[in-house]
Short mmCIF file of C-alpha atoms in Angstrom, two decimals:
data_model
loop_
_atom_site.label_atom_id
_atom_site.label_comp_id
_atom_site.label_asym_id
_atom_site.label_seq_id
_atom_site.Cartn_x
_atom_site.Cartn_y
_atom_site.Cartn_z
CA MET A 1082 125.26 93.11 97.91
CA SER A 1083 124.57 94.91 94.64
CA ALA A 1084 121.24 96.55 93.82
CA VAL A 1085 120.58 93.80 91.24
CA ASP A 1086 121.21 91.07 93.82
CA THR A 1087 118.94 92.85 96.31
CA LEU A 1088 116.24 93.17 93.65
CA ALA A 1089 116.14 89.42 93.08
CA GLU A 1090 116.69 88.20 96.63
CA GLN A 1091 114.06 90.41 98.28
CA GLY A 1092 111.37 90.10 95.62
CA PHE A 1093 111.34 93.62 94.21
CA GLU A 1094 109.11 94.27 91.24
CA GLN A 1095 111.04 97.09 89.61
CA LEU A 1096 114.02 99.43 89.93
CA SER A 1097 114.45 102.28 87.45
CA ILE A 1098 117.34 104.75 87.25
CA GLN A 1099 117.35 107.75 84.93
CA ARG A 1100 119.75 110.63 84.44
CA ILE A 1101 117.69 113.81 84.73
CA ALA A 1102 118.14 117.59 84.53
CA GLY A 1103 121.53 118.63 85.88
CA GLY A 1104 122.95 115.13 85.45
CA PHE A 1105 121.50 113.85 88.71
CA ALA A 1106 120.33 110.26 89.20
CA SER A 1107 116.57 109.84 89.60
CA ILE A 1108 115.83 106.45 91.15
CA VAL A 1109 112.44 104.79 91.62
CA ALA A 1110 112.05 101.47 93.44
CA VAL A 1111 108.82 99.48 93.65
CA HIS A 1112 108.92 96.57 96.06
CA ASP A 1113 105.44 95.01 96.14
CA THR A 1114 102.02 96.06 94.81
CA THR A 1115 99.98 93.08 96.05
CA LEU A 1116 97.85 95.26 98.32
CA GLY A 1117 97.68 98.24 95.96
CA PRO A 1118 99.81 100.86 94.22
CA ALA A 1119 103.15 101.58 95.85
CA LEU A 1120 103.15 104.79 97.85
CA GLY A 1121 106.39 106.26 99.14
CA GLY A 1122 108.19 109.54 99.52
CA VAL A 1123 110.59 111.36 97.24
CA ARG A 1124 113.91 111.73 99.05
CA ILE A 1125 116.43 114.31 97.81
CA ARG A 1126 119.74 113.64 99.49
CA LYS A 1127 123.39 113.76 98.47
CA TYR A 1128 124.93 110.28 98.48
CA ALA A 1129 128.58 109.46 97.83
CA THR A 1130 127.60 107.31 94.83
CA ASP A 1131 124.51 106.49 92.82
CA ASP A 1132 124.86 102.87 93.94
CA LEU A 1133 124.41 103.97 97.56
CA ALA A 1134 121.40 106.07 96.56
CA ALA A 1135 119.85 103.06 94.81
CA ALA A 1136 120.54 100.83 97.82
CA ASP A 1137 118.77 103.34 100.08
CA ALA A 1138 115.78 103.51 97.72
CA LEU A 1139 115.50 99.72 97.83
CA ARG A 1140 115.71 99.53 101.63
CA LEU A 1141 113.12 102.27 102.01
CA ALA A 1142 110.72 100.78 99.44
CA ARG A 1143 110.76 97.38 101.15
CA ALA A 1144 110.02 99.01 104.51
CA MET A 1145 107.09 100.87 102.94
CA THR A 1146 105.53 97.55 101.90
CA PHE A 1147 105.54 96.32 105.50
CA LYS A 1148 104.48 99.72 106.81
CA ALA A 1149 101.38 99.82 104.61
CA ALA A 1150 100.45 96.22 105.43
CA LEU A 1151 100.71 96.75 109.17
CA ALA A 1152 98.76 100.01 108.98
CA GLY A 1153 95.94 98.16 107.19
CA LEU A 1154 96.23 100.29 104.04
CA PRO A 1155 95.40 99.15 100.49
CA LEU A 1156 98.87 100.14 99.32
CA GLY A 1157 102.18 98.62 98.37
CA GLY A 1158 105.71 99.81 99.00
CA GLY A 1159 107.83 102.12 96.88
CA LYS A 1160 110.32 104.94 97.20
CA SER A 1161 112.19 107.34 95.00
CA VAL A 1162 115.49 109.11 95.49
CA ILE A 1163 117.26 111.93 93.70
CA ASN A 1164 120.99 111.92 94.40
CA ALA A 1165 121.45 115.66 94.88
CA ASP A 1166 121.79 118.30 97.58
CA PRO A 1167 118.27 119.48 98.47
CA HIS A 1168 119.52 122.96 99.37
CA ASP A 1169 121.90 123.72 96.52
CA ASP A 1170 120.76 121.51 93.64
CA LYS A 1171 116.96 121.32 93.80
CA SER A 1172 115.19 123.08 90.94
CA VAL A 1173 111.86 123.11 89.15
CA GLU A 1174 113.54 121.42 86.18
CA MET A 1175 114.83 118.62 88.41
CA LEU A 1176 111.44 118.04 90.01
CA GLU A 1177 109.63 118.05 86.68
CA ALA A 1178 112.13 115.58 85.23
CA HIS A 1179 111.61 113.31 88.24
CA GLY A 1180 107.85 113.66 87.71
CA ARG A 1181 108.23 112.43 84.15
CA HIS A 1182 110.23 109.46 85.41
CA VAL A 1183 107.48 108.66 87.91
CA ALA A 1184 104.86 109.02 85.16
CA ALA A 1185 106.46 106.11 83.31
CA PHE A 1186 105.18 103.82 86.10
CA GLY A 1187 101.59 104.52 85.04
CA GLY A 1188 100.28 105.05 88.57
CA ARG A 1189 101.91 101.96 90.11
CA TYR A 1190 104.05 104.31 92.20
CA ILE A 1191 102.54 107.32 94.00
CA PRO A 1192 105.14 109.79 95.33
CA GLY A 1193 104.88 111.76 98.55
CA ALA A 1194 107.00 114.09 100.67
CA ASP A 1195 110.13 112.84 102.39
CA MET A 1196 113.55 114.10 103.43
CA GLY A 1197 114.41 117.06 101.23
CA THR A 1198 110.92 117.52 99.77
CA GLY A 1199 107.65 119.13 100.83
CA PRO A 1200 104.17 119.94 99.53
CA ALA A 1201 105.38 122.58 97.04
CA ASP A 1202 107.83 120.09 95.51
CA LEU A 1203 105.14 117.42 95.17
CA ALA A 1204 102.90 119.92 93.43
CA VAL A 1205 105.63 120.39 90.80
CA ILE A 1206 106.17 116.63 90.44
CA GLY A 1207 102.39 116.29 90.11
CA ARG A 1208 102.46 118.33 86.89
CA HIS A 1209 103.64 115.13 85.23
CA ALA A 1210 103.00 112.20 87.60
CA PRO A 1211 99.43 110.85 87.34
CA ARG A 1212 98.94 110.91 91.14
CA VAL A 1213 100.88 112.40 94.03
CA SER A 1214 100.34 112.81 97.75
CA SER A 1215 101.58 115.45 100.19
CA ASP A 1216 101.00 118.25 97.68
CA ARG A 1217 98.29 119.75 99.91
CA ARG A 1218 99.14 118.48 103.41
CA ASP A 1219 102.47 118.08 105.19
CA PRO A 1220 102.61 114.50 106.57
CA SER A 1221 105.31 115.34 109.12
CA PRO A 1222 103.00 116.14 112.08
CA TYR A 1223 101.25 112.79 111.65
CA THR A 1224 104.55 110.91 111.47
CA ALA A 1225 105.49 112.60 114.74
CA ARG A 1226 102.11 111.78 116.27
CA GLY A 1227 102.50 108.09 115.48
CA VAL A 1228 106.00 108.01 116.94
CA VAL A 1229 104.77 109.64 120.15
CA ALA A 1230 101.92 107.09 120.36
CA SER A 1231 104.53 104.34 119.99
CA ILE A 1232 106.71 105.84 122.72
CA GLU A 1233 103.73 106.01 125.06
CA THR A 1234 102.90 102.35 124.43
CA VAL A 1235 106.49 101.35 125.18
CA SER A 1236 106.52 103.49 128.32
CA ASN A 1237 103.40 101.72 129.55
CA ARG A 1238 104.88 98.28 128.80
CA LEU A 1239 108.07 99.15 130.66
CA ALA A 1240 105.99 100.30 133.62
CA GLY A 1241 104.15 96.98 133.56
CA ASN A 1242 107.53 95.26 133.85
CA GLY A 1243 108.47 97.37 136.84
CA ILE A 1244 110.69 99.78 134.89
CA GLY A 1245 109.79 103.45 134.76
CA HIS A 1246 106.20 104.68 134.91
CA ASN A 1247 103.03 104.91 132.86
CA GLY A 1248 102.54 107.56 130.22
CA LEU A 1249 104.80 110.34 129.04
CA ASP A 1250 104.87 112.68 132.04
CA GLY A 1251 108.45 112.63 133.36
CA LEU A 1252 109.66 110.17 130.70
CA ARG A 1253 113.21 110.93 129.57
CA VAL A 1254 113.62 110.85 125.78
CA ALA A 1255 116.63 111.66 123.58
CA VAL A 1256 115.73 112.77 120.04
CA GLN A 1257 118.43 112.59 117.38
CA GLY A 1258 117.54 114.86 114.46
CA ILE A 1259 115.33 117.95 114.72
CA GLY A 1260 113.90 118.29 111.23
CA ASN A 1261 110.17 118.67 110.61
CA VAL A 1262 109.35 115.29 112.14
CA GLY A 1263 111.88 115.47 114.96
CA LEU A 1264 110.73 118.92 116.03
CA GLY A 1265 107.12 117.69 116.01
CA ILE A 1266 108.10 114.81 118.27
CA VAL A 1267 109.84 117.18 120.66
CA GLU A 1268 106.83 119.52 120.71
CA GLN A 1269 104.34 116.74 121.40
CA LEU A 1270 106.49 115.04 124.03
CA THR A 1271 107.26 118.18 126.01
CA ALA A 1272 103.62 119.27 125.85
CA ARG A 1273 102.78 116.08 127.72
CA GLY A 1274 105.45 116.42 130.37
CA ALA A 1275 108.34 114.41 128.91
CA ARG A 1276 111.91 115.56 129.54
CA VAL A 1277 113.59 115.73 126.13
CA THR A 1278 117.25 115.89 125.14
CA VAL A 1279 118.05 116.82 121.52
CA ALA A 1280 120.89 116.91 119.01
CA ASP A 1281 121.10 117.91 115.34
CA PRO A 1282 123.85 118.95 112.89
CA ASP A 1283 122.10 122.33 112.51
CA PRO A 1284 122.53 124.44 115.67
CA ARG A 1285 119.54 126.58 114.68
CA ARG A 1286 117.24 123.58 114.95
CA VAL A 1287 118.66 122.71 118.35
CA ALA A 1288 118.17 126.30 119.51
CA LEU A 1289 114.54 126.22 118.37
CA ALA A 1290 113.84 123.00 120.28
CA VAL A 1291 115.48 124.41 123.40
CA GLU A 1292 113.89 127.85 123.28
CA ALA A 1293 110.41 126.93 122.06
CA HIS A 1294 109.91 123.60 123.83
CA GLY A 1295 112.28 123.51 126.80
CA ALA A 1296 114.46 120.70 125.47
CA THR A 1297 118.03 120.14 126.68
CA ALA A 1298 120.82 120.16 124.09
CA THR A 1299 123.57 117.57 123.74
CA THR A 1300 125.98 116.52 120.98
CA LEU A 1301 125.40 114.14 118.09
CA ASP A 1302 128.11 111.86 119.49
CA GLU A 1303 126.35 111.61 122.84
CA VAL A 1304 122.62 111.74 122.11
CA LEU A 1305 122.02 108.03 121.46
CA LEU A 1306 124.07 107.08 124.52
CA ALA A 1307 122.35 109.56 126.85
CA ASP A 1308 121.08 108.45 130.26
CA VAL A 1309 117.39 108.41 129.27
CA ASP A 1310 114.47 105.99 129.12
CA VAL A 1311 113.96 106.08 125.34
CA VAL A 1312 116.19 107.06 122.42
CA CYS A 1313 114.43 108.31 119.30
CA PRO A 1314 116.45 108.50 116.06
CA ALA A 1315 114.63 110.99 113.82
CA GLY A 1316 117.19 111.84 111.14
CA PRO A 1317 118.99 109.72 108.53
CA GLY A 1318 118.94 105.95 108.95
CA LEU A 1319 121.55 103.36 109.90
CA THR A 1320 122.53 105.21 113.09
CA VAL A 1321 121.93 102.39 115.58
CA THR A 1322 125.05 100.33 114.97
CA GLU A 1323 126.27 97.25 116.81
CA ALA A 1324 128.52 99.51 118.87
CA VAL A 1325 125.63 101.80 119.78
CA ALA A 1326 123.36 98.86 120.58
CA GLY A 1327 125.99 97.43 122.90
CA SER A 1328 126.45 100.73 124.73
CA LEU A 1329 122.91 102.08 125.02
CA ARG A 1330 121.83 103.25 128.46
CA ALA A 1331 118.18 103.64 127.43
CA ARG A 1332 115.63 100.87 127.89
CA ALA A 1333 113.99 101.37 124.50
CA VAL A 1334 114.63 102.52 120.92
CA VAL A 1335 111.58 104.08 119.25
CA GLY A 1336 112.23 106.37 116.32
CA ALA A 1337 111.05 108.14 113.21
CA ALA A 1338 114.11 107.52 111.03
CA ASN A 1339 113.70 104.93 108.31
CA ASN A 1340 116.08 101.96 108.57
CA MET A 1341 117.35 102.96 112.01
CA LEU A 1342 119.28 99.73 112.53
CA ALA A 1343 122.61 99.60 110.70
CA GLY A 1344 122.58 95.83 110.19
CA PRO A 1345 120.43 92.70 110.53
CA GLY A 1346 122.11 91.65 113.77
CA VAL A 1347 121.47 94.88 115.66
CA GLY A 1348 117.91 93.92 116.58
CA ALA A 1349 119.14 90.68 118.13
CA THR A 1350 121.75 92.60 120.13
CA LEU A 1351 119.08 94.92 121.50
CA ALA A 1352 116.83 91.99 122.38
CA ALA A 1353 119.68 90.16 124.12
CA ARG A 1354 120.25 93.23 126.31
CA GLY A 1355 116.55 93.50 127.16
CA ILE A 1356 116.17 96.77 125.25
CA VAL A 1357 112.74 97.22 123.64
CA HIS A 1358 112.95 98.11 119.98
CA VAL A 1359 109.99 99.23 117.87
CA PRO A 1360 110.56 98.71 114.13
CA ASP A 1361 110.66 102.08 112.41
CA PHE A 1362 108.24 100.97 109.71
CA VAL A 1363 105.67 100.59 112.50
CA SER A 1364 106.33 103.68 114.60
CA ASN A 1365 106.68 106.14 111.71
CA ALA A 1366 103.62 105.01 109.74
CA GLY A 1367 101.61 108.13 110.58
CA GLY A 1368 102.97 110.01 107.59
CA LEU A 1369 101.99 107.21 105.23
CA ILE A 1370 98.51 107.10 106.75
CA SER A 1371 98.18 110.84 106.11
CA CYS A 1372 99.36 110.45 102.51
CA ALA A 1373 97.00 107.55 101.88
CA ALA A 1374 94.08 109.57 103.23
CA GLU A 1375 95.00 112.46 100.96
CA VAL A 1376 95.11 110.22 97.89
CA GLY A 1377 91.80 108.59 98.85
CA GLY A 1378 90.03 111.83 99.77
CA GLU A 1379 89.59 110.71 103.39
CA ASP A 1380 89.17 113.40 106.04
CA GLU A 1381 88.96 111.31 109.22
CA PHE A 1382 92.27 109.48 109.56
CA VAL A 1383 93.87 110.75 112.78
CA GLY A 1384 92.30 107.90 114.75
CA ARG A 1385 94.17 105.46 112.53
CA VAL A 1386 97.41 107.27 113.34
CA ASP A 1387 96.67 106.98 117.05
CA ARG A 1388 96.04 103.24 116.65
CA ILE A 1389 99.73 102.80 115.77
CA GLY A 1390 100.23 102.40 119.52
CA ALA A 1391 97.98 99.33 119.51
CA VAL A 1392 99.92 97.84 116.57
CA VAL A 1393 103.14 98.37 118.52
CA ASP A 1394 101.64 96.55 121.49
CA GLU A 1395 100.58 93.62 119.29
CA ILE A 1396 104.03 93.29 117.74
CA LEU A 1397 105.87 93.46 121.04
CA HIS A 1398 103.50 90.84 122.43
CA GLN A 1399 104.14 88.55 119.45
CA ALA A 1400 107.88 89.01 119.79
CA ALA A 1401 107.68 88.02 123.47
CA VAL A 1402 105.48 84.99 122.77
CA THR A 1403 107.58 83.68 119.88
CA GLY A 1404 110.96 84.56 121.40
CA SER A 1405 111.89 86.65 118.37
CA ASP A 1406 112.98 90.25 118.03
CA PRO A 1407 110.30 92.85 117.15
CA ASP A 1408 111.58 93.32 113.59
CA THR A 1409 111.10 89.62 112.86
CA ALA A 1410 107.65 89.62 114.48
CA ALA A 1411 106.55 92.71 112.54
CA VAL A 1412 107.75 91.43 109.17
CA ALA A 1413 106.06 88.07 109.79
CA LEU A 1414 102.74 89.78 110.53
CA ALA A 1415 103.05 92.02 107.47
CA ARG A 1416 103.90 89.09 105.21
CA LYS A 1417 100.93 87.16 106.57
CA ARG A 1418 98.59 89.98 105.51
CA ILE A 1419 100.22 90.32 102.09
CA ASP A 1420 100.14 86.55 101.47
CA ALA A 1421 96.46 86.43 102.43
CA ALA A 1422 95.68 89.15 99.92
CA ARG A 1423 97.70 87.37 97.24
CA VAL A 1424 95.79 84.12 97.80
CA ALA A 1425 92.46 85.93 97.74
CA ALA A 1426 93.23 87.70 94.47
#
């Protein structure tokens, strides 16, 4: 499906693509602003084509809409992508040009940190964009905190079904991807007694997780199929394919990666095998909550991050009651909140 077809079929408000400094594609997608301005991160990543970069921006923006609605935030969903290598290509000129592109949205899209960007980058973008988030606070620790709260909720539900045990102590978790968020997940899990297996393309990150937090290393080919209780994708998306879903040994998939599932049928495959799946736009909402608090000048927001576990419990309960998979249940609940706001407007 082309980006234009996706735009129409899934109700996007706007997609803008500009060629910026260095010839790189700057892409901004706004999905829905019913609840408020669209807030979403700036992702700098090298894609094979600009079409693939635009498709990723659209997928991510749509997920942000549902994420904000389920987190109870007065925000819509958006995302921006720069198709470039964050290590070799990123420059002040690139970031400023992207900031000018964002400025053309007049505040309807608020950028934040994401893969390939951090607070210093958002400060540069903020020289031109009317509002930014993440320029003063790294949202990664709060994303990790929400994922860990989600894992704990799932562990407790599995224990209630006679599988495993309550809490995190002794829980076996495999984390795929040890970037800022993934390392935070490993740190928080091991601090609470979980036994964590890790894999990442960068051996230095793996070494840090092993040496600093007592994790066990494995390979990228094996990490999602490890003999553990929970697998936690925390790198790029689309890693849980039909083949992976059919071969998982874990009893649950709870991750930080956006768009973990590689296709619409993967969730049904997991459900058919009795594997609990928490939609990523629920479990990884802690970073968005942090960004929203920064934009709104709110200091006390950690409690809202911790309540992600309760949202997970509600969604899994609804999925069980309705006989649907958790993705379907979560999207239905998010749409209900958005539709209610649209009617009230």
